[in-house]
Each structure stands twice: as C-alpha cells, then as structure tokens.
Amino acid sequence: MLLEVDGLETFYGASQALFGVELAVAEGEVVALMGRNGMGKTTTIRSILNLTPPRAGRVRFAGQEIAGRRPHRVARMGIGLVPEGRRCFPNLTVDENLAAAARPGRWTLEAVRTLFPRLAERRGQSANTLSGGEQQMLAIGRALMTNPRLLVLDEATEGLAPVIRQDIWASIRTLKQEGLSILIVDKTLSELLRLADRCTILEKGSTVWTGAPGALDAALQDRHLGV
Ligand code: ATP
C-alpha cells in the first residue's frame, strides 16, 4: 500500500472529530473518501498531512511513518494536496505560483500547461484575478508541480460552473489514466463512482464501509450518503 491509515483519532481542542478512521490507497489507485457533511473527510486529510496531528492511530506513506513530521516534510515525502478552498499565493502570477512549487519530475510548467491550456493563456496574471475555475486549475497544477506520488483532492469541483467542472473532471481522469495515485473528496457522487477504483465511507468520524463503486448500491448510498 502507498498510503495506510489505521485507527486514526483526531481532536479539535476537547472535541473528538475522528474515532478510528481506516483508509488505504494502493499505488496507482483512485480512492474516493465519502460521507455526509461533517463526517470527517477534511479532518482525515488534515490528519494524514499532519496539518491537524492525530492523537492516536498511525499513518504510513510509502513505508514510512508520518507521525511527528511537519506538514511541509510530509509534502516532500510525495503527497500533493489540493486543499478545500484552493489556496494559491494571491499576489503571485500563475507562472510564479507554479514555479514556487516545482520539484523535479514528469510535471513541469510545460506539462501543466498541456493539462490546463487556460493556465498558459493566463500565465502572467496574478492568481487573485483568476476565475474560480482557473484558480482550481492552478491549485491542481501547483500540487502536480511537486511531482507527488499521491495527489489528494479535497472538493476540487465545489462552487464551479458546470462546464468548468467538466474540465476539472476530465483532467482528473487524465491523471488517473497516467497511473497517478489519487485520494479524492467531492460532492458529485456520479462522477466519483465513475472515477474511483474504491470508495471508503466515513460516518461520525469512523470508517463504516469500503468497497468497489459497483458494490455501493442504492440502499448503501441511502444509508450512508443520503441526506
Ligand atoms: P464537509 O463535507 O462539510 O466538509 P467533512 O466530512 O469534511 O465535512 P470535517 O470538516 O472533517 O467533515 O468535520 C468533522 C467534524 O469536525 C465536524 O463535526 C466538524 O464540525 C468538526 N470540525 C471541523 N473543523 C473543525 C475546527 N477547526 N474546529 C472544531 N471542530 C471542527
């Protein structure tokens, strides 16, 4: 396994958000982390990156323990995060944002521009003048520029116009076809089920189901994902 998460327990102050999350991503696999609002998806991602250090449990990435490492060190181990809310450096240009993240590998400025031609068109514009969709492309581009072994996408299509969403989904499918390992959280169930090799569902901070998207039938969807 590329990523192995066992018995993760995470708190915000005195309030416990995760109660033993189990999660795994194999090399080349796309895993959808699912669950209703507030069930702990973002907290799980934050715990994996040590942005919110877990109080119990373990996270192993590429055979190494993550515990005790600072977030930028975890990123260096090969985890590229596209955080909820797509944070880029607002006053840097598109190219400067991408260059700031660069580490050697397949993903270069040219490669990111090929994946997102819009970023080539906007190369000299500062990030805060981009549309929401373009900022999202930039956030994904930045994560790719670190040449990660695992790409983590938290709500990458949220709040975007439908045509832009389709562009983002198409780019994520391209990344999957290339064999990139991906952990993804998103609200668009139909797209997730189409993309994922495996789904893991959280309920109240615990893993309640893991399986292939084809096994996630209407009854399971209703029980664990319905509103
Ligand atoms: P959503 O789909 O709404 O983003 P989620 O599944 O990502 O939800 P989390 O954001 O991980 O869920 O939240 C899990 C629990 O932790 C919730 O009860 C939430 O209220 C709580 N929580 C999240 N962030 C904080 C915080 N900064 N301080 C205190 N509690 C928090």
PDB file of C-alpha atoms and ligand atoms in Angstrom:
ATOM      1  CA  MET A   1       0.000   0.000   0.000  1.00  0.00           C
ATOM      2  CA  LEU A   2       1.151   3.504  -0.807  1.00  0.00           C
ATOM      3  CA  LEU A   3      -0.934   5.082   1.966  1.00  0.00           C
ATOM      4  CA  GLU A   4      -2.114   3.209   5.051  1.00  0.00           C
ATOM      5  CA  VAL A   5      -4.223   4.869   7.716  1.00  0.00           C
ATOM      6  CA  ASP A   6      -5.096   2.880  10.846  1.00  0.00           C
ATOM      7  CA  GLY A   7      -7.188   3.761  13.866  1.00  0.00           C
ATOM      8  CA  LEU A   8      -6.917   7.490  13.339  1.00  0.00           C
ATOM      9  CA  GLU A   9      -8.288   9.619  16.188  1.00  0.00           C
ATOM     10  CA  THR A  10      -8.189  13.389  15.852  1.00  0.00           C
ATOM     11  CA  PHE A  11      -9.447  16.148  18.116  1.00  0.00           C
ATOM     12  CA  TYR A  12     -10.171  19.855  17.763  1.00  0.00           C
ATOM     13  CA  GLY A  13      -9.433  21.003  21.287  1.00  0.00           C
ATOM     14  CA  ALA A  14     -11.556  18.808  23.548  1.00  0.00           C
ATOM     15  CA  SER A  15     -13.901  17.781  20.774  1.00  0.00           C
ATOM     16  CA  GLN A  16     -13.163  14.487  19.042  1.00  0.00           C
ATOM     17  CA  ALA A  17     -13.717  14.510  15.258  1.00  0.00           C
ATOM     18  CA  LEU A  18     -12.212  11.153  14.219  1.00  0.00           C
ATOM     19  CA  PHE A  19     -12.863   7.890  16.064  1.00  0.00           C
ATOM     20  CA  GLY A  20     -10.665   5.323  14.360  1.00  0.00           C
ATOM     21  CA  VAL A  21     -10.548   6.017  10.625  1.00  0.00           C
ATOM     22  CA  GLU A  22      -9.265   3.183   8.426  1.00  0.00           C
ATOM     23  CA  LEU A  23      -8.186   4.024   4.904  1.00  0.00           C
ATOM     24  CA  ALA A  24      -5.745   2.755   2.292  1.00  0.00           C
ATOM     25  CA  VAL A  25      -4.610   3.775  -1.167  1.00  0.00           C
ATOM     26  CA  ALA A  26      -2.595   1.365  -3.310  1.00  0.00           C
ATOM     27  CA  GLU A  27      -0.083   2.508  -5.912  1.00  0.00           C
ATOM     28  CA  GLY A  28      -1.987   3.704  -8.993  1.00  0.00           C
ATOM     29  CA  GLU A  29      -5.349   3.512  -7.258  1.00  0.00           C
ATOM     30  CA  VAL A  30      -8.051   6.185  -7.071  1.00  0.00           C
ATOM     31  CA  VAL A  31      -9.874   6.129  -3.734  1.00  0.00           C
ATOM     32  CA  ALA A  32     -12.946   8.264  -3.072  1.00  0.00           C
ATOM     33  CA  LEU A  33     -13.362   9.306   0.564  1.00  0.00           C
ATOM     34  CA  MET A  34     -17.092   9.754   1.050  1.00  0.00           C
ATOM     35  CA  GLY A  35     -19.642  10.646   3.698  1.00  0.00           C
ATOM     36  CA  ARG A  36     -22.222  13.279   4.506  1.00  0.00           C
ATOM     37  CA  ASN A  37     -21.271  16.793   5.622  1.00  0.00           C
ATOM     38  CA  GLY A  38     -19.261  16.942   8.812  1.00  0.00           C
ATOM     39  CA  MET A  39     -18.434  13.224   8.929  1.00  0.00           C
ATOM     40  CA  GLY A  40     -14.683  13.842   8.993  1.00  0.00           C
ATOM     41  CA  LYS A  41     -13.393  13.798   5.409  1.00  0.00           C
ATOM     42  CA  THR A  42     -11.422  17.041   5.583  1.00  0.00           C
ATOM     43  CA  THR A  43     -10.202  16.196   9.082  1.00  0.00           C
ATOM     44  CA  THR A  44      -8.922  12.853   7.787  1.00  0.00           C
ATOM     45  CA  ILE A  45      -6.995  14.631   5.040  1.00  0.00           C
ATOM     46  CA  ARG A  46      -5.639  17.182   7.519  1.00  0.00           C
ATOM     47  CA  SER A  47      -4.586  14.348   9.821  1.00  0.00           C
ATOM     48  CA  ILE A  48      -2.776  12.491   7.036  1.00  0.00           C
ATOM     49  CA  LEU A  49      -0.759  15.612   6.202  1.00  0.00           C
ATOM     50  CA  ASN A  50      -0.205  16.296   9.924  1.00  0.00           C
ATOM     51  CA  LEU A  51      -1.861  19.721   9.492  1.00  0.00           C
ATOM     52  CA  THR A  52      -4.050  18.637  12.404  1.00  0.00           C
ATOM     53  CA  PRO A  53      -1.899  15.995  14.095  1.00  0.00           C
ATOM     54  CA  PRO A  54      -3.877  12.930  15.164  1.00  0.00           C
ATOM     55  CA  ARG A  55      -3.848  11.929  18.816  1.00  0.00           C
ATOM     56  CA  ALA A  56      -3.930   8.207  18.093  1.00  0.00           C
ATOM     57  CA  GLY A  57      -3.529   5.829  15.199  1.00  0.00           C
ATOM     58  CA  ARG A  58      -0.943   5.659  12.508  1.00  0.00           C
ATOM     59  CA  VAL A  59      -0.355   6.918   9.012  1.00  0.00           C
ATOM     60  CA  ARG A  60       2.221   5.253   6.808  1.00  0.00           C
ATOM     61  CA  PHE A  61       3.168   6.598   3.416  1.00  0.00           C
ATOM     62  CA  ALA A  62       5.456   4.681   1.055  1.00  0.00           C
ATOM     63  CA  GLY A  63       6.517   2.552   4.015  1.00  0.00           C
ATOM     64  CA  GLN A  64       7.403   5.471   6.292  1.00  0.00           C
ATOM     65  CA  GLU A  65       5.634   6.765   9.379  1.00  0.00           C
ATOM     66  CA  ILE A  66       4.212  10.266   9.055  1.00  0.00           C
ATOM     67  CA  ALA A  67       3.818  10.901  12.785  1.00  0.00           C
ATOM     68  CA  GLY A  68       6.000  13.744  14.060  1.00  0.00           C
ATOM     69  CA  ARG A  69       6.808  15.198  10.647  1.00  0.00           C
ATOM     70  CA  ARG A  70       5.864  18.742   9.851  1.00  0.00           C
ATOM     71  CA  PRO A  71       3.376  19.273   7.011  1.00  0.00           C
ATOM     72  CA  HIS A  72       5.948  20.526   4.508  1.00  0.00           C
ATOM     73  CA  ARG A  73       8.054  17.449   5.245  1.00  0.00           C
ATOM     74  CA  VAL A  74       5.040  15.239   4.618  1.00  0.00           C
ATOM     75  CA  ALA A  75       4.519  17.030   1.314  1.00  0.00           C
ATOM     76  CA  ARG A  76       8.161  16.350   0.447  1.00  0.00           C
ATOM     77  CA  MET A  77       7.588  12.659   1.040  1.00  0.00           C
ATOM     78  CA  GLY A  78       5.360  12.820  -2.029  1.00  0.00           C
ATOM     79  CA  ILE A  79       1.861  13.883  -1.043  1.00  0.00           C
ATOM     80  CA  GLY A  80       0.452  16.724  -3.137  1.00  0.00           C
ATOM     81  CA  LEU A  81      -2.552  18.400  -1.512  1.00  0.00           C
ATOM     82  CA  VAL A  82      -5.189  20.423  -3.322  1.00  0.00           C
ATOM     83  CA  PRO A  83      -6.887  21.873  -0.247  1.00  0.00           C
ATOM     84  CA  GLU A  84     -10.522  22.809   0.129  1.00  0.00           C
ATOM     85  CA  GLY A  85     -10.838  26.470  -0.878  1.00  0.00           C
ATOM     86  CA  ARG A  86      -7.945  26.246  -3.406  1.00  0.00           C
ATOM     87  CA  ARG A  87      -5.333  28.377  -1.715  1.00  0.00           C
ATOM     88  CA  CYS A  88      -2.734  29.853  -4.055  1.00  0.00           C
ATOM     89  CA  PHE A  89      -0.446  32.834  -3.492  1.00  0.00           C
ATOM     90  CA  PRO A  90      -2.872  35.627  -4.470  1.00  0.00           C
ATOM     91  CA  ASN A  91      -0.277  38.217  -5.468  1.00  0.00           C
ATOM     92  CA  LEU A  92       1.951  35.910  -7.465  1.00  0.00           C
ATOM     93  CA  THR A  93       1.313  35.251 -11.142  1.00  0.00           C
ATOM     94  CA  VAL A  94       0.182  31.892 -12.446  1.00  0.00           C
ATOM     95  CA  ASP A  95       3.704  31.006 -13.533  1.00  0.00           C
ATOM     96  CA  GLU A  96       5.203  32.196 -10.236  1.00  0.00           C
ATOM     97  CA  ASN A  97       2.711  30.090  -8.289  1.00  0.00           C
ATOM     98  CA  LEU A  98       3.636  27.034 -10.343  1.00  0.00           C
ATOM     99  CA  ALA A  99       7.375  27.659 -10.221  1.00  0.00           C
ATOM    100  CA  ALA A 100       7.289  28.105  -6.434  1.00  0.00           C
ATOM    101  CA  ALA A 101       6.033  24.535  -6.060  1.00  0.00           C
ATOM    102  CA  ALA A 102       8.384  22.925  -8.589  1.00  0.00           C
ATOM    103  CA  ARG A 103      10.330  19.772  -7.841  1.00  0.00           C
ATOM    104  CA  PRO A 104      11.974  17.610 -10.484  1.00  0.00           C
ATOM    105  CA  GLY A 105       9.896  15.053 -12.341  1.00  0.00           C
ATOM    106  CA  ARG A 106       7.351  14.491 -15.061  1.00  0.00           C
ATOM    107  CA  TRP A 107       5.303  17.554 -14.085  1.00  0.00           C
ATOM    108  CA  THR A 108       6.950  20.664 -15.468  1.00  0.00           C
ATOM    109  CA  LEU A 109       5.496  24.069 -16.343  1.00  0.00           C
ATOM    110  CA  GLU A 110       5.009  22.798 -19.891  1.00  0.00           C
ATOM    111  CA  ALA A 111       3.252  19.632 -18.764  1.00  0.00           C
ATOM    112  CA  VAL A 112       0.874  21.570 -16.517  1.00  0.00           C
ATOM    113  CA  ARG A 113       0.112  23.960 -19.388  1.00  0.00           C
ATOM    114  CA  THR A 114      -0.694  20.999 -21.603  1.00  0.00           C
ATOM    115  CA  LEU A 115      -3.123  19.651 -18.997  1.00  0.00           C
ATOM    116  CA  PHE A 116      -4.643  23.110 -18.409  1.00  0.00           C
ATOM    117  CA  PRO A 117      -4.230  25.293 -21.542  1.00  0.00           C
ATOM    118  CA  ARG A 118      -6.054  28.097 -19.700  1.00  0.00           C
ATOM    119  CA  LEU A 119      -3.117  28.422 -17.337  1.00  0.00           C
ATOM    120  CA  ALA A 120      -0.859  29.066 -20.335  1.00  0.00           C
ATOM    121  CA  GLU A 121      -3.198  31.838 -21.502  1.00  0.00           C
ATOM    122  CA  ARG A 122      -3.213  33.372 -18.003  1.00  0.00           C
ATOM    123  CA  ARG A 123       0.465  32.832 -17.252  1.00  0.00           C
ATOM    124  CA  GLY A 124       1.286  36.460 -16.408  1.00  0.00           C
ATOM    125  CA  GLN A 125      -1.887  37.196 -14.432  1.00  0.00           C
ATOM    126  CA  SER A 126      -1.841  37.310 -10.658  1.00  0.00           C
ATOM    127  CA  ALA A 127      -3.764  34.459  -9.032  1.00  0.00           C
ATOM    128  CA  ASN A 128      -6.312  36.755  -7.370  1.00  0.00           C
ATOM    129  CA  THR A 129      -7.562  37.926 -10.784  1.00  0.00           C
ATOM    130  CA  LEU A 130      -8.376  34.396 -11.974  1.00  0.00           C
ATOM    131  CA  SER A 131     -11.873  32.923 -12.107  1.00  0.00           C
ATOM    132  CA  GLY A 132     -12.759  30.264  -9.534  1.00  0.00           C
ATOM    133  CA  GLY A 133     -12.243  27.521 -12.097  1.00  0.00           C
ATOM    134  CA  GLU A 134      -8.868  28.876 -13.145  1.00  0.00           C
ATOM    135  CA  GLN A 135      -7.800  29.119  -9.500  1.00  0.00           C
ATOM    136  CA  GLN A 136      -8.768  25.492  -9.062  1.00  0.00           C
ATOM    137  CA  MET A 137      -6.723  24.507 -12.103  1.00  0.00           C
ATOM    138  CA  LEU A 138      -3.832  26.470 -10.624  1.00  0.00           C
ATOM    139  CA  ALA A 139      -4.227  24.709  -7.280  1.00  0.00           C
ATOM    140  CA  ILE A 140      -4.109  21.325  -9.013  1.00  0.00           C
ATOM    141  CA  GLY A 141      -1.202  22.484 -11.163  1.00  0.00           C
ATOM    142  CA  ARG A 142       0.724  23.552  -8.079  1.00  0.00           C
ATOM    143  CA  ALA A 143       0.211  20.200  -6.425  1.00  0.00           C
ATOM    144  CA  LEU A 144       1.338  18.427  -9.604  1.00  0.00           C
ATOM    145  CA  MET A 145       4.460  20.601  -9.835  1.00  0.00           C
ATOM    146  CA  THR A 146       5.645  18.982  -6.593  1.00  0.00           C
ATOM    147  CA  ASN A 147       5.612  15.706  -8.567  1.00  0.00           C
ATOM    148  CA  PRO A 148       3.692  13.813  -5.910  1.00  0.00           C
ATOM    149  CA  ARG A 149       3.256  10.056  -5.653  1.00  0.00           C
ATOM    150  CA  LEU A 150      -0.180  10.684  -4.193  1.00  0.00           C
ATOM    151  CA  LEU A 151      -2.490  13.533  -5.172  1.00  0.00           C
ATOM    152  CA  VAL A 152      -5.106  14.490  -2.565  1.00  0.00           C
ATOM    153  CA  LEU A 153      -8.073  16.479  -3.851  1.00  0.00           C
ATOM    154  CA  ASP A 154     -10.484  17.999  -1.308  1.00  0.00           C
ATOM    155  CA  GLU A 155     -13.663  19.305  -3.003  1.00  0.00           C
ATOM    156  CA  ALA A 156     -11.877  20.270  -6.199  1.00  0.00           C
ATOM    157  CA  THR A 157     -15.084  20.979  -8.121  1.00  0.00           C
ATOM    158  CA  GLU A 158     -17.023  22.785  -5.409  1.00  0.00           C
ATOM    159  CA  GLY A 159     -18.658  26.077  -6.367  1.00  0.00           C
ATOM    160  CA  LEU A 160     -17.643  25.925 -10.018  1.00  0.00           C
ATOM    161  CA  ALA A 161     -19.752  26.400 -13.133  1.00  0.00           C
ATOM    162  CA  PRO A 162     -20.824  23.106 -14.753  1.00  0.00           C
ATOM    163  CA  VAL A 163     -18.625  23.448 -17.848  1.00  0.00           C
ATOM    164  CA  ILE A 164     -15.553  24.175 -15.726  1.00  0.00           C
ATOM    165  CA  ARG A 165     -16.389  21.202 -13.516  1.00  0.00           C
ATOM    166  CA  GLN A 166     -16.365  19.015 -16.586  1.00  0.00           C
ATOM    167  CA  ASP A 167     -12.896  20.326 -17.469  1.00  0.00           C
ATOM    168  CA  ILE A 168     -11.649  19.527 -13.975  1.00  0.00           C
ATOM    169  CA  TRP A 169     -13.139  16.015 -14.039  1.00  0.00           C
ATOM    170  CA  ALA A 170     -11.591  15.407 -17.448  1.00  0.00           C
ATOM    171  CA  SER A 171      -8.188  16.447 -16.141  1.00  0.00           C
ATOM    172  CA  ILE A 172      -8.530  14.188 -13.105  1.00  0.00           C
ATOM    173  CA  ARG A 173      -9.407  11.287 -15.416  1.00  0.00           C
ATOM    174  CA  THR A 174      -6.279  12.045 -17.439  1.00  0.00           C
ATOM    175  CA  LEU A 175      -4.209  11.878 -14.248  1.00  0.00           C
ATOM    176  CA  LYS A 176      -5.765   8.540 -13.375  1.00  0.00           C
ATOM    177  CA  GLN A 177      -5.025   7.174 -16.847  1.00  0.00           C
ATOM    178  CA  GLU A 178      -1.403   8.166 -16.321  1.00  0.00           C
ATOM    179  CA  GLY A 179      -1.359   5.955 -13.246  1.00  0.00           C
ATOM    180  CA  LEU A 180      -1.213   8.653 -10.567  1.00  0.00           C
ATOM    181  CA  SER A 181      -2.494   7.541  -7.147  1.00  0.00           C
ATOM    182  CA  ILE A 182      -5.351   9.769  -6.015  1.00  0.00           C
ATOM    183  CA  LEU A 183      -7.374  10.286  -2.837  1.00  0.00           C
ATOM    184  CA  ILE A 184     -10.428  12.386  -3.618  1.00  0.00           C
ATOM    185  CA  VAL A 185     -13.282  14.014  -1.716  1.00  0.00           C
ATOM    186  CA  ASP A 186     -16.124  15.502  -3.749  1.00  0.00           C
ATOM    187  CA  LYS A 187     -19.864  16.038  -3.551  1.00  0.00           C
ATOM    188  CA  THR A 188     -20.628  14.837  -7.090  1.00  0.00           C
ATOM    189  CA  LEU A 189     -21.404  11.200  -6.423  1.00  0.00           C
ATOM    190  CA  SER A 190     -21.957  10.200 -10.073  1.00  0.00           C
ATOM    191  CA  GLU A 191     -18.502  11.426 -11.109  1.00  0.00           C
ATOM    192  CA  LEU A 192     -16.825   9.858  -8.077  1.00  0.00           C
ATOM    193  CA  LEU A 193     -18.415   6.478  -8.767  1.00  0.00           C
ATOM    194  CA  ARG A 194     -17.259   6.687 -12.369  1.00  0.00           C
ATOM    195  CA  LEU A 195     -13.705   7.608 -11.442  1.00  0.00           C
ATOM    196  CA  ALA A 196     -12.893   5.674  -8.279  1.00  0.00           C
ATOM    197  CA  ASP A 197     -11.396   2.202  -8.049  1.00  0.00           C
ATOM    198  CA  ARG A 198     -12.536   2.017  -4.441  1.00  0.00           C
ATOM    199  CA  CYS A 199     -14.718   4.020  -2.074  1.00  0.00           C
ATOM    200  CA  THR A 200     -14.325   4.484   1.669  1.00  0.00           C
ATOM    201  CA  ILE A 201     -17.250   5.920   3.591  1.00  0.00           C
ATOM    202  CA  LEU A 202     -16.995   7.810   6.871  1.00  0.00           C
ATOM    203  CA  GLU A 203     -19.767   8.244   9.354  1.00  0.00           C
ATOM    204  CA  LYS A 204     -19.314  10.283  12.515  1.00  0.00           C
ATOM    205  CA  GLY A 205     -15.551  10.087  12.249  1.00  0.00           C
ATOM    206  CA  SER A 206     -15.294   6.326  11.633  1.00  0.00           C
ATOM    207  CA  THR A 207     -14.909   4.213   8.539  1.00  0.00           C
ATOM    208  CA  VAL A 208     -18.165   2.331   8.022  1.00  0.00           C
ATOM    209  CA  TRP A 209     -17.746   0.870   4.547  1.00  0.00           C
ATOM    210  CA  THR A 210     -15.049   0.225   1.948  1.00  0.00           C
ATOM    211  CA  GLY A 211     -15.584  -1.378  -1.414  1.00  0.00           C
ATOM    212  CA  ALA A 212     -15.746  -1.067  -5.179  1.00  0.00           C
ATOM    213  CA  PRO A 213     -18.007   1.656  -6.595  1.00  0.00           C
ATOM    214  CA  GLY A 214     -20.129  -1.030  -8.272  1.00  0.00           C
ATOM    215  CA  ALA A 215     -20.900  -2.525  -4.845  1.00  0.00           C
ATOM    216  CA  LEU A 216     -22.182   0.783  -3.494  1.00  0.00           C
ATOM    217  CA  ASP A 217     -25.815   0.084  -4.267  1.00  0.00           C
ATOM    218  CA  ALA A 218     -28.829   2.326  -3.762  1.00  0.00           C
ATOM    219  CA  ALA A 219     -29.502   1.001  -0.245  1.00  0.00           C
ATOM    220  CA  LEU A 220     -25.917   1.663   0.889  1.00  0.00           C
ATOM    221  CA  GLN A 221     -25.956   5.090  -0.733  1.00  0.00           C
ATOM    222  CA  ASP A 222     -29.194   5.902   1.010  1.00  0.00           C
ATOM    223  CA  ARG A 223     -27.956   4.637   4.382  1.00  0.00           C
ATOM    224  CA  HIS A 224     -24.554   6.330   4.340  1.00  0.00           C
ATOM    225  CA  LEU A 225     -24.711   9.190   1.859  1.00  0.00           C
ATOM    226  CA  GLY A 226     -28.349  10.225   1.676  1.00  0.00           C
ATOM    227  CA  VAL A 227     -29.483  13.495   3.173  1.00  0.00           C
TER     228      VAL A 227
HETATM  229  P1  ATP B   1     -17.785  18.715   4.832  1.00  0.00           P
HETATM  230  O1  ATP B   1     -18.247  17.834   3.749  1.00  0.00           O
HETATM  231  O2  ATP B   1     -18.880  19.555   5.406  1.00  0.00           O
HETATM  232  O3  ATP B   1     -16.536  19.477   4.526  1.00  0.00           O
HETATM  233  P2  ATP B   1     -16.253  16.769   6.348  1.00  0.00           P
HETATM  234  O4  ATP B   1     -16.718  15.374   6.186  1.00  0.00           O
HETATM  235  O5  ATP B   1     -15.035  17.191   5.594  1.00  0.00           O
HETATM  236  O6  ATP B   1     -17.457  17.736   6.054  1.00  0.00           O
HETATM  237  P3  ATP B   1     -14.892  17.731   8.671  1.00  0.00           P
HETATM  238  O7  ATP B   1     -14.764  19.112   8.127  1.00  0.00           O
HETATM  239  O8  ATP B   1     -13.704  16.889   8.726  1.00  0.00           O
HETATM  240  O9  ATP B   1     -16.041  16.957   7.894  1.00  0.00           O
HETATM  241  O10 ATP B   1     -15.549  17.840  10.130  1.00  0.00           O
HETATM  242  C1  ATP B   1     -15.621  16.735  11.024  1.00  0.00           C
HETATM  243  C2  ATP B   1     -16.094  17.220  12.396  1.00  0.00           C
HETATM  244  O11 ATP B   1     -15.110  18.058  12.982  1.00  0.00           O
HETATM  245  C3  ATP B   1     -17.364  18.049  12.343  1.00  0.00           C
HETATM  246  O12 ATP B   1     -18.122  17.735  13.484  1.00  0.00           O
HETATM  247  C4  ATP B   1     -16.865  19.459  12.399  1.00  0.00           C
HETATM  248  O13 ATP B   1     -17.830  20.302  12.986  1.00  0.00           O
HETATM  249  C5  ATP B   1     -15.641  19.338  13.263  1.00  0.00           C
HETATM  250  N1  ATP B   1     -14.629  20.345  12.903  1.00  0.00           N
HETATM  251  C6  ATP B   1     -14.073  20.533  11.693  1.00  0.00           C
HETATM  252  N2  ATP B   1     -13.158  21.522  11.709  1.00  0.00           N
HETATM  253  C7  ATP B   1     -13.143  21.991  12.975  1.00  0.00           C
HETATM  254  C8  ATP B   1     -12.407  23.019  13.658  1.00  0.00           C
HETATM  255  N3  ATP B   1     -11.486  23.759  13.026  1.00  0.00           N
HETATM  256  N4  ATP B   1     -12.677  23.195  14.973  1.00  0.00           N
HETATM  257  C9  ATP B   1     -13.595  22.449  15.621  1.00  0.00           C
HETATM  258  N5  ATP B   1     -14.301  21.459  15.038  1.00  0.00           N
HETATM  259  C10 ATP B   1     -14.088  21.237  13.751  1.00  0.00           C
END
